[in-house]
Amino acid sequence: MIIDSIKKLQNLFNQSAEKVDESGGVKQVFEKPIDRRSSLKAMAGGFVASAALSGAGCSDAKWQEYFKGNYKVMTDEERKATIARLSANYEERTGHKVNISDKKPNENTLFGYAFNVSKCQGYGDCISACVEENNQDRDTEMQYIRIHEMNKKNGINFEMADDTFTHQVPQEGNFYLGTQCFHCDNPPCVKVCPVEATWQETDGIVVIDYDWCVGCRYCLAACPYDGRRFNWKQPTVPEPEVNKEQHYLGNRLRKKGVMEKCTFCVQRSREGKNPACVEACPTGARTFGNILDPESEIRYILENKKVFRLKEDLGTEPKFWYYMD
Amino acid sequence: MGFLKISGSFLSDAFKFVTHGPTAYHVWMTILTAIMLVGTGAYYVQIDKGLIVTGMSDNVGWGLYISNFTFLVGVAAAAVMLVLPTYVLKDIDFANAVLIGEGLAVAALIMCMAFVTVDMGGPANLWHMIPGIGTLNWPNSMLSWDVLVLLGYLIINISIPAYILFCRYKGVEPKKSVYVPGVFLSVFWAVGIHMVTAFLYQGLMARPFWNNALLGPRFLASAFAAGPALIIVILTLIRKWTEYNITQKTIDKISMVVTVAAQINLIMLISELFKEFYFPTHHSISAQYLFFGLDGHDALVPWIWTGILLNVAATVILTVNKWHKKFLNVACIMLFVGIWVEKGFGLIIPGFIPGQWGKIVEYSPSVIEIMITLAIYALGAFIFTILAKVGIAVELGQISYKKK
Amino acid sequence: MKTWVSSILIIVVVLLAGSLLSNLIMNNHHGNHKSVFKTIESKPYEPDSIPMSSVKHLAYLDTVSVTAEGRHFAILNRENEITSFKCSECHNEPLEELKALKPKMGKKSHWNIELQHANAETMNCNTCHSENNMDELHTFTGARVSFNNSYKLCSQCHQQEYKDWAGGAHGKRVGGWAKPVVKRTCTNCHNPHSPSFPHKYPSRINTRMVEQRAKK
């Protein structure tokens, strides 16, 4: 055990020594000293806007970032200010622009999700799309979605399911079922958070303020659906792969030591688009929409299909339904 | 101001006193400091690299740190149970033990807070919990309750002995009307911190292993066994090494508390085992993993059986009159270690195994994690040594304001 | 003295326990009765108040309006997607005559199309394609159906799928969840000649997870 642990540490040190350049470009943190040469390069490259943040201005921004409040109780100006700091910081370090939105929930909207167990073929395109859309850490292979391969003989039995399959799919005699954050209407993770760093928005999305989270992982223990992920290390995404269309509560770059999870792609869904997993699914097993709208597809499913939810006895009221043809 | 002058003199006397002592004392403190320095280095690595240097993962989200935190809350709570008979029942037998007990409580609480802090992903963000500046999720989050009750408990347990020692130092008899209400409060509070810490886990319906009504009471029973057991060992050592007068009667009475608590703890263990294994349901699967292993994963099986064996053996020794006195210290150490295994590894980690979708990822602490844990225990021992040394010196009149 | 000490204590304990209990009761009250469906019922839908629209995600799309199962929505224009439509540009003589030319022409036209849809007793080319009018399809009863509206042919057998598609339980939307509704039609996902989905390797796997679980 101890030898394993030491080996793991050695790997970690070697890894970080090699990856300095690559990872330095995408950390959305102020703690790390900015490499002078690269910031000069960025400025020489014509990104003069970043000059505003150089020198003393930079350390000011750092302290303002550290002492900013909980996003939930920020005023609109404070929100604008933190977003300006975050995007300026990214631009200074990488020379590329990010567009961080702070779009509020739409009125008369409550998002719901349906999953057709008969249709899913286990291709995993949803997982790929999710990782690329939401800037998850590539080193630890963080994934919000799990696809469970189940045997038809056993029915829906998670203990006997496999979510690490690597063979060709769909496999004879098996069916596939996906799980992710279910955005419960009565979310236990929100209730247990000691600092209100996670909450439910009026459109039903359970979000996290990454900069307010203290990283106690109480929510991870409280979630009955394996919906939450922790950044055990500084998450890194190669710069060209960073999704620049971001939301403050969604896929903006995270830092180490904070929780994250599926946000129904808040940066997409609040613009009227479907989450990346829904769009990527080639089989149409995934449906997303406004459950308040009686004409929506999701309502058709709720009213016409025999839907069920997982662990319904817990009273968490997930807004994620399963059905079969 | 007289108060400031006396406190200043007290602090400088105390400082002089704790920096002087026999060679064994210096060796002891040096070893503790060395362990703390190594741990600080390890913590620096953890801060720099992130919690990935620990053995924890998304599957087992809490490990050695939270296990020890949980266990030490028990130690802190139980230490104060000695207070009640002393002050309230006017049972002077315990009087000498009380300062030690409260010193232990303070040390245990500081260790608790250190364990919680090193477990945080963003310890620099802990100010987010301060009401007013931050957003403390009270009363919804049991963790916010825990922060409040632990802080309150720490304040109570620092102020009562501080007041008593201060009065003794000044050469005045401490006023009962000042400290007795505090002592009462601290006893109720002791039960409170334990119940709240138990509720932290008990309230999670996502983890059936924790979500049972017996968790809180069993916490209490095991704490009232482990805490006083530790105190017995410490008192025996103090009696051996210092002139501080601790009567055999004191130790006898504390050992009664330990015995009864250990017996109740065993009864509750049997009740728990019965419920899990008479008709095992899906919710018994974590207990299955803990006691017998699951699908070839059995990392905790040797630990828990060792823990139970120690518990049972210690309880038997304590219960049988013939052995009680003869093997008291051995039994106390066995009980303490047994409960440490049971409340540490045996309670927190199986709650996460198997994971929500039945997948088993085992946990074993990393070297960094072990180093930090040892350092925090060293910190506790360091603080306790200082508190006990000063406390005993004041009680014995070795340092006092009047002497000057 | 003892009286006031104990009364203070009792008050403190009662206050603490009371706030915890009231919190529990309050939450239980909500917890037991909260239901998404009650939320839905309690919020009558006012479509006009929603400014949300997926129009901007639909720009440049060539769509056709349809009505199916009483629902009005748009589907993607199929005819413009088919290579070398119109078919009559090649198929300017009846199929039998073209077939007679086969020995002279050598390789079969549409050689890559292999019908794997039901079985030969149920379906052949003529089930959908019209021999004399290659630019359109036809139903069982001979009614003409454009390539855009091919879903009408599919629905002849696949009634349940058709209903679910119109309603939203089968198939996929284009653009997003907001209105206006544009759907993929049957042939956007299924190859009509071989409608079942292929076998392939999963697009992404998590080796880290495999490693963690294999550890003993």
Tab-separated table of N, CA, C and O in Angstrom, chain B residues 19-99:
chain	number	residue	atom	x	y	z
B	19	THR	N	8.822	25.872	29.002
B	19	THR	CA	10.066	25.742	28.247
B	19	THR	C	11.175	25.139	29.095
B	19	THR	O	12.285	24.946	28.627
B	20	HIS	N	10.880	24.877	30.345
B	20	HIS	CA	11.880	24.229	31.192
B	20	HIS	C	11.340	22.906	31.707
B	20	HIS	O	10.158	22.798	32.007
B	21	GLY	N	12.220	21.935	31.777
B	21	GLY	CA	11.776	20.653	32.290
B	21	GLY	C	12.891	19.642	32.175
B	21	GLY	O	13.983	19.949	31.662
B	22	PRO	N	12.619	18.434	32.631
B	22	PRO	CA	13.645	17.398	32.547
B	22	PRO	C	13.939	17.022	31.089
B	22	PRO	O	13.172	17.361	30.181
B	23	THR	N	15.017	16.299	30.865
B	23	THR	CA	15.430	15.919	29.512
B	23	THR	C	14.333	15.134	28.799
B	23	THR	O	14.039	15.381	27.632
B	24	ALA	N	13.709	14.227	29.539
B	24	ALA	CA	12.666	13.395	28.931
B	24	ALA	C	11.562	14.292	28.357
B	24	ALA	O	11.059	14.049	27.244
B	25	TYR	N	11.235	15.334	29.072
B	25	TYR	CA	10.213	16.266	28.613
B	25	TYR	C	10.655	16.936	27.312
B	25	TYR	O	9.893	17.018	26.346
B	26	HIS	N	11.920	17.383	27.287
B	26	HIS	CA	12.417	18.051	26.082
B	26	HIS	C	12.447	17.092	24.901
B	26	HIS	O	12.099	17.453	23.777
B	27	VAL	N	12.869	15.850	25.171
B	27	VAL	CA	12.897	14.848	24.096
B	27	VAL	C	11.480	14.643	23.543
B	27	VAL	O	11.244	14.664	22.332
B	28	TRP	N	10.549	14.490	24.473
B	28	TRP	CA	9.140	14.277	24.093
B	28	TRP	C	8.646	15.428	23.214
B	28	TRP	O	8.105	15.216	22.126
B	29	MET	N	8.880	16.651	23.642
B	29	MET	CA	8.407	17.802	22.884
B	29	MET	C	9.134	17.920	21.547
B	29	MET	O	8.544	18.318	20.538
B	30	THR	N	10.408	17.575	21.519
B	30	THR	CA	11.157	17.640	20.266
B	30	THR	C	10.609	16.632	19.261
B	30	THR	O	10.437	16.945	18.080
B	31	ILE	N	10.330	15.423	19.775
B	31	ILE	CA	9.779	14.409	18.866
B	31	ILE	C	8.449	14.903	18.288
B	31	ILE	O	8.209	14.841	17.075
B	32	LEU	N	7.597	15.432	19.166
B	32	LEU	CA	6.300	15.929	18.698
B	32	LEU	C	6.486	17.028	17.653
B	32	LEU	O	5.830	17.049	16.609
B	33	THR	N	7.422	17.953	17.924
B	33	THR	CA	7.657	19.048	16.986
B	33	THR	C	8.147	18.499	15.646
B	33	THR	O	7.714	18.956	14.582
B	34	ALA	N	9.026	17.506	15.705
B	34	ALA	CA	9.542	16.926	14.467
B	34	ALA	C	8.407	16.322	13.649
B	34	ALA	O	8.301	16.547	12.432
B	35	ILE	N	7.525	15.573	14.333
B	35	ILE	CA	6.397	14.962	13.614
B	35	ILE	C	5.526	16.059	12.998
B	35	ILE	O	5.093	15.967	11.844
B	36	MET	N	5.320	17.126	13.754
B	36	MET	CA	4.479	18.213	13.234
B	36	MET	C	5.134	18.865	12.013
B	36	MET	O	4.457	19.205	11.051
B	37	LEU	N	6.455	19.009	12.047
B	37	LEU	CA	7.147	19.631	10.909
B	37	LEU	C	7.025	18.756	9.665
B	37	LEU	O	6.734	19.247	8.565
B	38	VAL	N	7.218	17.445	9.861
B	38	VAL	CA	7.068	16.524	8.721
B	38	VAL	C	5.650	16.631	8.166
B	38	VAL	O	5.434	16.734	6.949
B	39	GLY	N	4.676	16.671	9.086
B	39	GLY	CA	3.274	16.779	8.667
B	39	GLY	C	2.997	18.072	7.933
B	39	GLY	O	2.221	18.105	6.978
B	40	THR	N	3.648	19.151	8.382
B	40	THR	CA	3.453	20.436	7.713
B	40	THR	C	3.963	20.349	6.273
B	40	THR	O	3.323	20.851	5.341
B	41	GLY	N	5.119	19.691	6.124
B	41	GLY	CA	5.640	19.493	4.768
B	41	GLY	C	4.659	18.709	3.920
B	41	GLY	O	4.373	19.067	2.773
B	42	ALA	N	4.112	17.644	4.508
B	42	ALA	CA	3.146	16.822	3.782
B	42	ALA	C	1.915	17.655	3.421
B	42	ALA	O	1.362	17.552	2.315
B	43	TYR	N	1.504	18.504	4.344
B	43	TYR	CA	0.318	19.328	4.071
B	43	TYR	C	0.614	20.328	2.954
B	43	TYR	O	-0.255	20.623	2.133
B	44	TYR	N	1.858	20.810	2.922
B	44	TYR	CA	2.213	21.717	1.833
B	44	TYR	C	2.044	21.005	0.492
B	44	TYR	O	1.482	21.566	-0.460
B	45	VAL	N	2.505	19.755	0.448
B	45	VAL	CA	2.351	18.985	-0.800
B	45	VAL	C	0.875	18.849	-1.144
B	45	VAL	O	0.461	19.034	-2.292
B	46	GLN	N	0.065	18.568	-0.117
B	46	GLN	CA	-1.370	18.388	-0.365
B	46	GLN	C	-2.014	19.689	-0.866
B	46	GLN	O	-2.835	19.673	-1.779
B	47	ILE	N	-1.610	20.811	-0.295
B	47	ILE	CA	-2.153	22.100	-0.741
B	47	ILE	C	-1.732	22.359	-2.185
B	47	ILE	O	-2.530	22.804	-3.015
B	48	ASP	N	-0.492	22.028	-2.473
B	48	ASP	CA	0.055	22.336	-3.789
B	48	ASP	C	-0.570	21.453	-4.869
B	48	ASP	O	-0.982	21.939	-5.919
B	49	LYS	N	-0.650	20.161	-4.606
B	49	LYS	CA	-1.114	19.224	-5.633
B	49	LYS	C	-2.624	19.013	-5.587
B	49	LYS	O	-3.210	18.512	-6.537
B	50	GLY	N	-3.225	19.298	-4.467
B	50	GLY	CA	-4.638	18.993	-4.315
B	50	GLY	C	-4.815	17.694	-3.562
B	50	GLY	O	-3.847	16.988	-3.266
B	51	LEU	N	-6.071	17.371	-3.259
B	51	LEU	CA	-6.357	16.188	-2.439
B	51	LEU	C	-6.110	14.885	-3.191
B	51	LEU	O	-6.336	13.805	-2.657
B	52	ILE	N	-5.615	14.997	-4.423
B	52	ILE	CA	-5.321	13.784	-5.189
B	52	ILE	C	-4.181	13.008	-4.535
B	52	ILE	O	-4.049	11.802	-4.758
B	53	VAL	N	-3.368	13.684	-3.698
B	53	VAL	CA	-2.276	12.968	-3.024
B	53	VAL	C	-2.797	12.100	-1.875
B	53	VAL	O	-2.043	11.352	-1.276
B	54	THR	N	-4.093	12.176	-1.576
B	54	THR	CA	-4.656	11.293	-0.555
B	54	THR	C	-5.217	10.043	-1.239
B	54	THR	O	-5.201	9.950	-2.457
B	55	GLY	N	-5.712	9.132	-0.436
B	55	GLY	CA	-6.280	7.915	-1.013
B	55	GLY	C	-7.743	8.074	-1.379
B	55	GLY	O	-8.367	7.145	-1.874
B	56	MET	N	-8.296	9.264	-1.159
B	56	MET	CA	-9.729	9.455	-1.389
B	56	MET	C	-10.031	9.604	-2.880
B	56	MET	O	-9.153	9.905	-3.678
B	57	SER	N	-11.289	9.394	-3.236
B	57	SER	CA	-11.722	9.542	-4.623
B	57	SER	C	-13.189	9.939	-4.612
B	57	SER	O	-13.798	10.036	-3.559
B	58	ASP	N	-13.749	10.136	-5.799
B	58	ASP	CA	-15.173	10.463	-5.871
B	58	ASP	C	-16.029	9.347	-5.272
B	58	ASP	O	-17.166	9.565	-4.894
B	59	ASN	N	-15.471	8.148	-5.210
B	59	ASN	CA	-16.231	7.028	-4.668
B	59	ASN	C	-16.192	7.015	-3.150
B	59	ASN	O	-17.217	6.849	-2.504
B	60	VAL	N	-14.999	7.170	-2.595
B	60	VAL	CA	-14.871	7.262	-1.138
B	60	VAL	C	-14.417	8.685	-0.840
B	60	VAL	O	-13.246	9.018	-0.885
B	61	GLY	N	-15.384	9.538	-0.560
B	61	GLY	CA	-15.120	10.974	-0.485
B	61	GLY	C	-14.523	11.436	0.831
B	61	GLY	O	-13.998	12.532	0.926
B	62	TRP	N	-14.641	10.617	1.859
B	62	TRP	CA	-14.054	10.954	3.149
B	62	TRP	C	-13.205	9.771	3.591
B	62	TRP	O	-13.601	8.624	3.414
B	63	GLY	N	-12.072	10.071	4.212
B	63	GLY	CA	-11.199	8.979	4.625
B	63	GLY	C	-10.676	9.155	6.022
B	63	GLY	O	-11.434	9.415	6.963
B	64	LEU	N	-9.364	9.043	6.144
B	64	LEU	CA	-8.696	9.073	7.434
B	64	LEU	C	-8.999	10.349	8.227
B	64	LEU	O	-9.202	10.310	9.435
B	65	TYR	N	-9.037	11.487	7.538
B	65	TYR	CA	-9.216	12.761	8.245
B	65	TYR	C	-10.570	12.807	8.954
B	65	TYR	O	-10.657	13.093	10.147
B	66	ILE	N	-11.627	12.541	8.200
B	66	ILE	CA	-12.965	12.653	8.784
B	66	ILE	C	-13.203	11.527	9.797
B	66	ILE	O	-13.887	11.718	10.800
B	67	SER	N	-12.604	10.365	9.559
B	67	SER	CA	-12.717	9.270	10.532
B	67	SER	C	-12.158	9.717	11.873
B	67	SER	O	-12.791	9.541	12.916
B	68	ASN	N	-10.967	10.287	11.836
B	68	ASN	CA	-10.337	10.717	13.093
B	68	ASN	C	-11.064	11.896	13.716
B	68	ASN	O	-11.141	12.009	14.939
B	69	PHE	N	-11.582	12.766	12.864
B	69	PHE	CA	-12.400	13.874	13.367
B	69	PHE	C	-13.563	13.324	14.189
B	69	PHE	O	-13.805	13.728	15.324
B	70	THR	N	-14.271	12.360	13.612
B	70	THR	CA	-15.436	11.777	14.264
B	70	THR	C	-15.063	11.154	15.599
B	70	THR	O	-15.720	11.368	16.618
B	71	PHE	N	-13.973	10.408	15.573
B	71	PHE	CA	-13.538	9.729	16.790
B	71	PHE	C	-13.173	10.748	17.878
B	71	PHE	O	-13.553	10.603	19.044
B	72	LEU	N	-12.471	11.805	17.474
B	72	LEU	CA	-11.986	12.773	18.463
B	72	LEU	C	-13.110	13.633	19.035
B	72	LEU	O	-12.999	14.110	20.167
B	73	VAL	N	-14.172	13.828	18.261
B	73	VAL	CA	-15.328	14.521	18.831
B	73	VAL	C	-15.796	13.739	20.050
B	73	VAL	O	-16.126	14.302	21.095
B	74	GLY	N	-15.767	12.419	19.922
B	74	GLY	CA	-16.166	11.560	21.031
B	74	GLY	C	-15.260	11.736	22.226
B	74	GLY	O	-15.719	11.874	23.360
B	75	VAL	N	-13.964	11.766	21.968
B	75	VAL	CA	-13.000	11.927	23.065
B	75	VAL	C	-13.259	13.262	23.770
B	75	VAL	O	-13.298	13.341	24.994
B	76	ALA	N	-13.461	14.301	22.965
B	76	ALA	CA	-13.677	15.628	23.538
B	76	ALA	C	-14.940	15.658	24.381
B	76	ALA	O	-14.973	16.237	25.465
B	77	ALA	N	-15.976	15.009	23.886
B	77	ALA	CA	-17.247	15.040	24.604
B	77	ALA	C	-17.143	14.286	25.912
B	77	ALA	O	-17.648	14.734	26.943
B	78	ALA	N	-16.476	13.144	25.848
B	78	ALA	CA	-16.471	12.282	27.020
B	78	ALA	C	-15.626	12.845	28.144
B	78	ALA	O	-15.927	12.651	29.317
B	79	ALA	N	-14.562	13.573	27.776
B	79	ALA	CA	-13.664	14.090	28.799
B	79	ALA	C	-14.430	14.911	29.823
B	79	ALA	O	-14.128	14.910	31.008
B	80	VAL	N	-15.456	15.607	29.335
B	80	VAL	CA	-16.168	16.523	30.203
B	80	VAL	C	-17.174	15.815	31.099
B	80	VAL	O	-17.653	16.365	32.081
B	81	MET	N	-17.450	14.558	30.805
B	81	MET	CA	-18.384	13.828	31.657
B	81	MET	C	-17.831	13.705	33.077
B	81	MET	O	-18.551	13.449	34.025
B	82	LEU	N	-16.521	13.896	33.194
B	82	LEU	CA	-15.911	13.849	34.525
B	82	LEU	C	-16.276	15.074	35.332
B	82	LEU	O	-16.202	15.084	36.551
B	83	VAL	N	-16.646	16.129	34.602
B	83	VAL	CA	-16.900	17.404	35.249
B	83	VAL	C	-18.120	17.327	36.148
B	83	VAL	O	-18.124	17.839	37.261
B	84	LEU	N	-19.115	16.675	35.649
B	84	LEU	CA	-20.418	16.697	36.316
B	84	LEU	C	-20.363	16.266	37.784
B	84	LEU	O	-20.743	17.035	38.670
B	85	PRO	N	-19.856	15.067	38.053
B	85	PRO	CA	-19.859	14.627	39.458
B	85	PRO	C	-19.036	15.556	40.346
B	85	PRO	O	-19.422	15.849	41.482
B	86	THR	N	-17.935	16.061	39.802
B	86	THR	CA	-17.069	16.905	40.614
B	86	THR	C	-17.787	18.120	41.146
B	86	THR	O	-17.813	18.382	42.340
B	87	TYR	N	-18.361	18.866	40.222
B	87	TYR	CA	-18.893	20.157	40.625
B	87	TYR	C	-20.325	20.080	41.134
B	87	TYR	O	-20.724	20.845	41.993
B	88	VAL	N	-21.051	19.204	40.572
B	88	VAL	CA	-22.474	19.205	40.878
B	88	VAL	C	-22.810	18.279	42.025
B	88	VAL	O	-23.515	18.649	42.958
B	89	LEU	N	-22.278	17.076	41.958
B	89	LEU	CA	-22.595	16.120	43.014
B	89	LEU	C	-21.655	16.321	44.198
B	89	LEU	O	-21.647	15.548	45.140
B	90	LYS	N	-20.820	17.358	44.098
B	90	LYS	CA	-19.856	17.670	45.159
B	90	LYS	C	-19.008	16.451	45.491
B	90	LYS	O	-18.644	16.199	46.632
B	91	ASP	N	-18.718	15.680	44.466
B	91	ASP	CA	-17.904	14.491	44.653
B	91	ASP	C	-16.460	14.894	44.412
B	91	ASP	O	-16.000	14.979	43.291
B	92	ILE	N	-15.757	15.211	45.489
B	92	ILE	CA	-14.432	15.796	45.314
B	92	ILE	C	-13.421	14.818	44.744
B	92	ILE	O	-12.338	15.209	44.359
B	93	ASP	N	-13.776	13.585	44.672
B	93	ASP	CA	-12.830	12.608	44.153
B	93	ASP	C	-12.361	12.963	42.745
B	93	ASP	O	-11.250	12.674	42.348
B	94	PHE	N	-13.273	13.556	41.984
B	94	PHE	CA	-12.963	13.818	40.594
B	94	PHE	C	-12.240	15.141	40.390
B	94	PHE	O	-11.740	15.411	39.320
B	95	ALA	N	-12.202	15.960	41.442
B	95	ALA	CA	-11.737	17.331	41.261
B	95	ALA	C	-10.399	17.413	40.542
B	95	ALA	O	-10.221	18.211	39.625
B	96	ASN	N	-9.488	16.572	40.928
B	96	ASN	CA	-8.162	16.654	40.332
B	96	ASN	C	-8.153	16.178	38.885
B	96	ASN	O	-7.310	16.572	38.096
B	97	ALA	N	-9.094	15.315	38.588
B	97	ALA	CA	-9.134	14.772	37.233
B	97	ALA	C	-9.747	15.755	36.255
B	97	ALA	O	-9.507	15.677	35.052
B	98	VAL	N	-10.546	16.681	36.793
B	98	VAL	CA	-11.328	17.532	35.898
B	98	VAL	C	-10.467	18.412	35.017
B	98	VAL	O	-10.683	18.512	33.811
B	99	LEU	N	-9.448	19.032	35.603
B	99	LEU	CA	-8.597	19.903	34.789
B	99	LEU	C	-7.958	19.113	33.652
B	99	LEU	O	-7.872	19.585	32.523
